[in-house]
mmCIF file of C-alpha atoms in Angstrom:
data_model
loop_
_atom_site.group_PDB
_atom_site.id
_atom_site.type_symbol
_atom_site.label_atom_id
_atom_site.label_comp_id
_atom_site.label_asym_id
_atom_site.label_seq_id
_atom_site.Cartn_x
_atom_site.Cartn_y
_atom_site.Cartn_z
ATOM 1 C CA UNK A 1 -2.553 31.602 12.359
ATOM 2 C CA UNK A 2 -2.190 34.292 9.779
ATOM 3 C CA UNK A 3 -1.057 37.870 11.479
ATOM 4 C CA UNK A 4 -0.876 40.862 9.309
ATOM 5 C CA UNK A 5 1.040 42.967 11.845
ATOM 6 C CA UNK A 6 1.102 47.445 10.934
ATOM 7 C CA UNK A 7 3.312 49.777 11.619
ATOM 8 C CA UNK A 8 2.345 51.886 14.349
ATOM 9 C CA UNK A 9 0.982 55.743 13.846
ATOM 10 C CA UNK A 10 2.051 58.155 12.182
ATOM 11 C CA UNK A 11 1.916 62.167 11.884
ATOM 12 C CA UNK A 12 2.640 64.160 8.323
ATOM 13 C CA UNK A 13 2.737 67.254 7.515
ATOM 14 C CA UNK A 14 0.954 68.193 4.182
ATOM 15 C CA UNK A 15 2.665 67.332 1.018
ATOM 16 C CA UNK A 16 5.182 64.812 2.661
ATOM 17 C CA UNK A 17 4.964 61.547 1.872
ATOM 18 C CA UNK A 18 3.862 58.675 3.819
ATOM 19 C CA UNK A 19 5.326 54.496 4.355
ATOM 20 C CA UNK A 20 3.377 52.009 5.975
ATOM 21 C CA UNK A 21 4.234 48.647 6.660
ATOM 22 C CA UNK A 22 2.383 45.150 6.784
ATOM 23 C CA UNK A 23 4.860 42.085 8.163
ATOM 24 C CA UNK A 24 2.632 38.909 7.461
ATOM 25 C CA UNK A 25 4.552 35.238 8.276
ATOM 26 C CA UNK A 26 6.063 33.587 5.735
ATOM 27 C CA UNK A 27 3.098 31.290 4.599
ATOM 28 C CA UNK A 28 0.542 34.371 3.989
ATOM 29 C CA UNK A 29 3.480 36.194 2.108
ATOM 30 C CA UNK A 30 3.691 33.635 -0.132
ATOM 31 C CA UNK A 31 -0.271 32.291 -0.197
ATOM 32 C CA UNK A 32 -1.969 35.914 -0.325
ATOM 33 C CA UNK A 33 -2.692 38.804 -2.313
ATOM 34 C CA UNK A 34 -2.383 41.951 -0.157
ATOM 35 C CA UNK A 35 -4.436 45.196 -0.730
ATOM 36 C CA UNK A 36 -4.033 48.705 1.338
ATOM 37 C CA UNK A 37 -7.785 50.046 2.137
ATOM 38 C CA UNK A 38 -8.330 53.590 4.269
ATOM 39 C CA UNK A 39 -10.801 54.572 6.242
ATOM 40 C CA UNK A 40 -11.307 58.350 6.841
ATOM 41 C CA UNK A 41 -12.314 59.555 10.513
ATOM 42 C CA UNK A 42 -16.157 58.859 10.202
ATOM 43 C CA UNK A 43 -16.444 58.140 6.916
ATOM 44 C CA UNK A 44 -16.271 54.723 5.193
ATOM 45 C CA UNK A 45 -14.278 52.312 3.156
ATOM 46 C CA UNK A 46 -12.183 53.070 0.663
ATOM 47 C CA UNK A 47 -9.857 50.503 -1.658
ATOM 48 C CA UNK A 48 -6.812 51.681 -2.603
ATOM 49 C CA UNK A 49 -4.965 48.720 -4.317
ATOM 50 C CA UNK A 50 -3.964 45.439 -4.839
ATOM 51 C CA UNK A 51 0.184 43.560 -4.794
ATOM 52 C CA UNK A 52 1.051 40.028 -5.562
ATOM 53 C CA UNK A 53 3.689 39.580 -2.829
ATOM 54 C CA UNK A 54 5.137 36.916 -5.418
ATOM 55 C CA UNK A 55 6.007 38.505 -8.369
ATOM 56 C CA UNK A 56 5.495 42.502 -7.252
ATOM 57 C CA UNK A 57 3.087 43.560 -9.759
ATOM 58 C CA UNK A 58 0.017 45.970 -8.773
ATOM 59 C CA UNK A 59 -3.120 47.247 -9.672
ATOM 60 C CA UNK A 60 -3.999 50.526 -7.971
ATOM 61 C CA UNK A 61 -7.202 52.639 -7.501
ATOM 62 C CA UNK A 62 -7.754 55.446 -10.385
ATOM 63 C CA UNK A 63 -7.817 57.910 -7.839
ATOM 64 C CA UNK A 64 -4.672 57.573 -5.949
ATOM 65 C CA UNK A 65 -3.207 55.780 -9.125
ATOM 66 C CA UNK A 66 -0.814 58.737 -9.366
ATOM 67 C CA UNK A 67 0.373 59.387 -5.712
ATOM 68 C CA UNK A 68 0.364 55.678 -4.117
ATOM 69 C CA UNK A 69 3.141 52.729 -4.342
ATOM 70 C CA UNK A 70 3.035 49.199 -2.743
ATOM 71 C CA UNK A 71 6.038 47.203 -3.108
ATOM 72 C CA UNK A 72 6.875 44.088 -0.990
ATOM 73 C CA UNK A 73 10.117 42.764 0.660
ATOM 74 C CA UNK A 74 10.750 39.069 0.471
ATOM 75 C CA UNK A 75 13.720 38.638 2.496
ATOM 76 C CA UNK A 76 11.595 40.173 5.523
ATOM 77 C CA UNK A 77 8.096 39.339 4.025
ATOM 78 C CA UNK A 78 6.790 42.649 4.784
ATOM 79 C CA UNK A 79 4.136 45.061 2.401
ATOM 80 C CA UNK A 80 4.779 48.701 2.001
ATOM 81 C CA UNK A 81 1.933 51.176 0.675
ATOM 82 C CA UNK A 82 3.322 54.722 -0.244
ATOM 83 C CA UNK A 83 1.449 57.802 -0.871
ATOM 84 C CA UNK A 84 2.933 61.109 -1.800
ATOM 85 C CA UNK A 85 1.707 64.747 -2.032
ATOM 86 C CA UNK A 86 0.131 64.053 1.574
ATOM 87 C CA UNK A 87 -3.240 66.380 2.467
ATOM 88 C CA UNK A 88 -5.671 66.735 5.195
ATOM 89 C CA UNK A 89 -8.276 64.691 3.153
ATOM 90 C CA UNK A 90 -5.608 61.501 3.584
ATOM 91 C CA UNK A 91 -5.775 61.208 7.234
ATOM 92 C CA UNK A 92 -7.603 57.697 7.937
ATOM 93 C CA UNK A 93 -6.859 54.590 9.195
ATOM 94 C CA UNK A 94 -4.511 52.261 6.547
ATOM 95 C CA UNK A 95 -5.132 48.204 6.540
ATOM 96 C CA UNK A 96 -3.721 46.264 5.297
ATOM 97 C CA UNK A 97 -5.748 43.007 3.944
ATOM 98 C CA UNK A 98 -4.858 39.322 2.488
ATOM 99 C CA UNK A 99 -7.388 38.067 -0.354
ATOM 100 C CA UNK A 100 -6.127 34.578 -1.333
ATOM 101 C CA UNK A 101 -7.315 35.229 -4.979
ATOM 102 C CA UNK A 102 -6.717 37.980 -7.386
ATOM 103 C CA UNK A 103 -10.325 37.869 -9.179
ATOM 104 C CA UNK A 104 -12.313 36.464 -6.168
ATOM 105 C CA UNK A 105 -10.542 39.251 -3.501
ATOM 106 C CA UNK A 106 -12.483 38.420 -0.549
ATOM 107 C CA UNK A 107 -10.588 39.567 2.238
ATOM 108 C CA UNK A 108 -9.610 36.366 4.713
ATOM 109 C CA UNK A 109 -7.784 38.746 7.327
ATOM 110 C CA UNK A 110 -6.784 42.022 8.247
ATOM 111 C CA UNK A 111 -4.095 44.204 10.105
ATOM 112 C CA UNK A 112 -5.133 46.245 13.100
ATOM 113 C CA UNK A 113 -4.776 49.418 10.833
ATOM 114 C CA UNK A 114 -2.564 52.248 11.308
ATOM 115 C CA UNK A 115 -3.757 55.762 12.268
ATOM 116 C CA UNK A 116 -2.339 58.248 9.945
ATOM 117 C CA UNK A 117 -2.633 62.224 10.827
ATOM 118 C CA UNK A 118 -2.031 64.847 7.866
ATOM 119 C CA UNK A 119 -1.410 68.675 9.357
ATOM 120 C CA UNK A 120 0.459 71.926 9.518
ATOM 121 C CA UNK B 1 -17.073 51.927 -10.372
ATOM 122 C CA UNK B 2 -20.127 49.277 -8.073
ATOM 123 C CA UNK B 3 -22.085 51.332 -5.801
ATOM 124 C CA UNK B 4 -22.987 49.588 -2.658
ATOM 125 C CA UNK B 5 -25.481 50.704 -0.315
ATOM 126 C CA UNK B 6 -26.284 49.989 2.888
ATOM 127 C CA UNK B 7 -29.472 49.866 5.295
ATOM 128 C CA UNK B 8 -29.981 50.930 7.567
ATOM 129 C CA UNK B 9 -27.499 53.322 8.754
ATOM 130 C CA UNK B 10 -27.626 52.056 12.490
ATOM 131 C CA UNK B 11 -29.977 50.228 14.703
ATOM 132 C CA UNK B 12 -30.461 49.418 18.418
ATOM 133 C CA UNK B 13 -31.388 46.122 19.046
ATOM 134 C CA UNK B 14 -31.311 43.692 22.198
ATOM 135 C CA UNK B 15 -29.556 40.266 23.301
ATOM 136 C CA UNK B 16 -31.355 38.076 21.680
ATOM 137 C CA UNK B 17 -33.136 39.612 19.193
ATOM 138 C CA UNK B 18 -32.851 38.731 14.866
ATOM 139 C CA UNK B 19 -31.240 41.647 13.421
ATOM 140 C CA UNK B 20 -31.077 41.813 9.118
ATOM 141 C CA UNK B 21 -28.813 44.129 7.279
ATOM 142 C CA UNK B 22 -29.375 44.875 4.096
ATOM 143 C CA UNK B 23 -26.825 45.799 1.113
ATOM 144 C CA UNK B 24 -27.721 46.691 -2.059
ATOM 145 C CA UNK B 25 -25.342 46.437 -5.263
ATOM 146 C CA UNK B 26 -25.786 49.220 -8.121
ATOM 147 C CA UNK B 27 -25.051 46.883 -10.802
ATOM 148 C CA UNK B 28 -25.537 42.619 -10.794
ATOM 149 C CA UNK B 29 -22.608 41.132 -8.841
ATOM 150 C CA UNK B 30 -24.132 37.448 -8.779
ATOM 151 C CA UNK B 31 -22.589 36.302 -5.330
ATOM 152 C CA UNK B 32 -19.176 38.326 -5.077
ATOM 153 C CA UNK B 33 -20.254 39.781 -1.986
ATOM 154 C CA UNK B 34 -18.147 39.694 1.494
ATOM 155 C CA UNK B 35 -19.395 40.955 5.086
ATOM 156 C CA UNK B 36 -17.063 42.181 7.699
ATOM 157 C CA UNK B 37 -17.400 43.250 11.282
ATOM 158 C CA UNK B 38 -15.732 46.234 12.855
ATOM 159 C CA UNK B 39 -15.081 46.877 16.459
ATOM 160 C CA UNK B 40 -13.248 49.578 18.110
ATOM 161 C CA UNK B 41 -9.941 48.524 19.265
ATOM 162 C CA UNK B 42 -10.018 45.370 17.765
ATOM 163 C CA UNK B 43 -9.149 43.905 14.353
ATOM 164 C CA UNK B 44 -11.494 43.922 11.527
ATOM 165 C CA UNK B 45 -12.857 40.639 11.361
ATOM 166 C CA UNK B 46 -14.306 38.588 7.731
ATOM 167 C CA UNK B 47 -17.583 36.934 8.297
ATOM 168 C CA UNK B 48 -18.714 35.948 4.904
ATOM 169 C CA UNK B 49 -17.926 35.516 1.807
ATOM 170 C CA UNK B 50 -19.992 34.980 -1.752
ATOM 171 C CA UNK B 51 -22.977 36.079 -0.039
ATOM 172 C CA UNK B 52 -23.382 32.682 1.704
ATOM 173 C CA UNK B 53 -20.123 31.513 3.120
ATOM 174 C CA UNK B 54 -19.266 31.396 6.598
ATOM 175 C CA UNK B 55 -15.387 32.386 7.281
ATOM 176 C CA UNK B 56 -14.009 29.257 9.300
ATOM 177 C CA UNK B 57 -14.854 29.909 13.383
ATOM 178 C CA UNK B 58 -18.070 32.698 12.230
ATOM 179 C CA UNK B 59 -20.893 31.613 14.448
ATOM 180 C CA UNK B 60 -23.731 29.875 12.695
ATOM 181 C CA UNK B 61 -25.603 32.732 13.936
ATOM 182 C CA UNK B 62 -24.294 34.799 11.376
ATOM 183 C CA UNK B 63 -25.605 34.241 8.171
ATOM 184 C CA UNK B 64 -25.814 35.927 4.485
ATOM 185 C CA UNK B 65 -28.247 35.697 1.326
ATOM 186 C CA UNK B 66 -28.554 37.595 -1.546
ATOM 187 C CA UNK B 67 -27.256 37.225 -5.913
ATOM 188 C CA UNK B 68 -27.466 40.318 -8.164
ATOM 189 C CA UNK B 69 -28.241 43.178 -6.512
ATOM 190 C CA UNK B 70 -29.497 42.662 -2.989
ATOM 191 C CA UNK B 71 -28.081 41.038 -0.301
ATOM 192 C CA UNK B 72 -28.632 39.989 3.603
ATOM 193 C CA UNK B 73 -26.792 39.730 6.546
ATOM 194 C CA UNK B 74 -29.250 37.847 9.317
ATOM 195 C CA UNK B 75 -28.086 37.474 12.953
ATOM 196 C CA UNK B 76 -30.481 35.316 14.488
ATOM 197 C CA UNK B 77 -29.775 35.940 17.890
ATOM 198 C CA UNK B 78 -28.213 39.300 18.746
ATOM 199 C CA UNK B 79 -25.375 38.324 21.437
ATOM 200 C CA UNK B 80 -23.471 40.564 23.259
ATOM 201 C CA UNK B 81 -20.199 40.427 21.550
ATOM 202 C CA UNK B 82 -21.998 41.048 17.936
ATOM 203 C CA UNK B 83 -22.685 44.999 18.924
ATOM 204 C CA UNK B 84 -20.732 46.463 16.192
ATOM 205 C CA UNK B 85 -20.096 47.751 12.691
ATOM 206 C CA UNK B 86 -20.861 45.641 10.102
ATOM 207 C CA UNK B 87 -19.771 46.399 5.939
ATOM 208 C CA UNK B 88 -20.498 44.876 3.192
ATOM 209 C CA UNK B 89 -18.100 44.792 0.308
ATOM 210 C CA UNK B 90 -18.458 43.158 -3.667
ATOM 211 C CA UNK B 91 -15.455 42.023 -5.426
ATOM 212 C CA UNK B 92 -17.482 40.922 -8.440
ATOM 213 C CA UNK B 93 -14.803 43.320 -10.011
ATOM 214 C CA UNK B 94 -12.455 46.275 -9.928
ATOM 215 C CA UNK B 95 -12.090 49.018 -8.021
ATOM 216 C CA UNK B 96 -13.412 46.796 -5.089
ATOM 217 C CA UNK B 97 -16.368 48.885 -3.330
ATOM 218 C CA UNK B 98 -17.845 49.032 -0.228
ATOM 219 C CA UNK B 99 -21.151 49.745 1.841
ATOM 220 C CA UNK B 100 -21.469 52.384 4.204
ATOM 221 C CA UNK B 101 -21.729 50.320 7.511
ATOM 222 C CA UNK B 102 -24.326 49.626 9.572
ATOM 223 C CA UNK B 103 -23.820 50.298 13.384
ATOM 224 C CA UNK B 104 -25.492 47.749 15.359
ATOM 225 C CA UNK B 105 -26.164 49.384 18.812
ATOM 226 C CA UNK B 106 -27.499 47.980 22.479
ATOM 227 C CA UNK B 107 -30.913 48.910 23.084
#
């Protein structure tokens, strides 16, 4: 059974920075591409990037290309997604999602998402 | 970037009834096309993948159509764990894009 388990919420003030985590088991660290999408309150879907768990590299969304870092843990096969410069417009829900393919990224499973908050 | 677009927006249909979602691509994205279901509280759930393929333990209820630009998402018998949000999403290529939603609503 493949669990992508998320950090739990989070509040930030604007222009702090922001860490979320994403512990999958062993078998989907090593099996599964991970991306980081956000979902604003009422508003839709919105990728953000892509990691290889394996090897670390990363393809990230234009728009958050210059504010947003995933990097992975292997001894504790857990994701991170990063974003800096925090603002209002970045509260959303974060997932976390496993794609078992780089250039078919389907999304197999999801974590539950973790509410993020941006304000003064 | 892929627009997608979704219709409609919301509907209110009954236990039982067919319900058909509809998801249209900006650009040709042959059969990279995925459909997921939301529910409050829960986890986001996969249902399909290239436009056709049932994620393993998806109803056969569920089912997709579509290449190119337009695509389906049939239910063909509305039950009462189904009332949700549904998305469609292509992956044909980068930045992955996604549909609006379509909030599927008791009657």
């Amino acid at each position: 059974q493949v669990q992508l388990v998320q950090s739990g919420a989070e509040v930030k003030k604007p222009g702090a920075s922001l860490k979320v985590s994403c512990k999958a088991s062993e078998s989907t660290f090593t099996s599964y591409y991970m991306h980081w999408v956000r979902q604003a309150p009422g508003q839709g879907l919105e990728w953000m990037g892509i990691i290889n768990p394996t090897g670390g590299s990363t393809n990230y969304a234009q728009k958050f290309q210059d504010r947003v870092t995933m990097t992975r843990d292997s001894s504790t096969t857990t994701l991170y997604m990063e974003l800096s410069s925090l603002r209002s417009e970045d509260t959303a829900v974060y997932y976390c999602a496993a794609s078992s393919g780089y250039y078919s990224p389907y999304f197999d499973y999801w974590g539950q998402g973790t509410l993020v908050t941006v304000s003064s | 970037d892929i627009q997608m677009t979704q219709s409609p927006s919301s509907l209110s249909a009954s236990v039982g009834d067919r319900v058909t979602i509809s998801c249209r691509a900006s650009q040709g994205i042959s059969t990279y096309l995925a459909w997921f279901q939301q529910k409050p509280g829960k986890a986001t759930k996969s249902l399909i993948y290239a436009a056709s393929n049932l994620q393993t333990g998806v109803p056969s209820t569920f089912s997709g159509s579509g290449s190119g630009t337009d695509f389906t998402l049939t239910i063909s018998s509305l039950q009462p764990e189904d009332f949700a949000t549904y998305y469609c999403q292509q992956y044909y290529s980068y930045p992955l894009t996604f549909g609006g939603g379509t909030k599927v609503e008791i009657k």
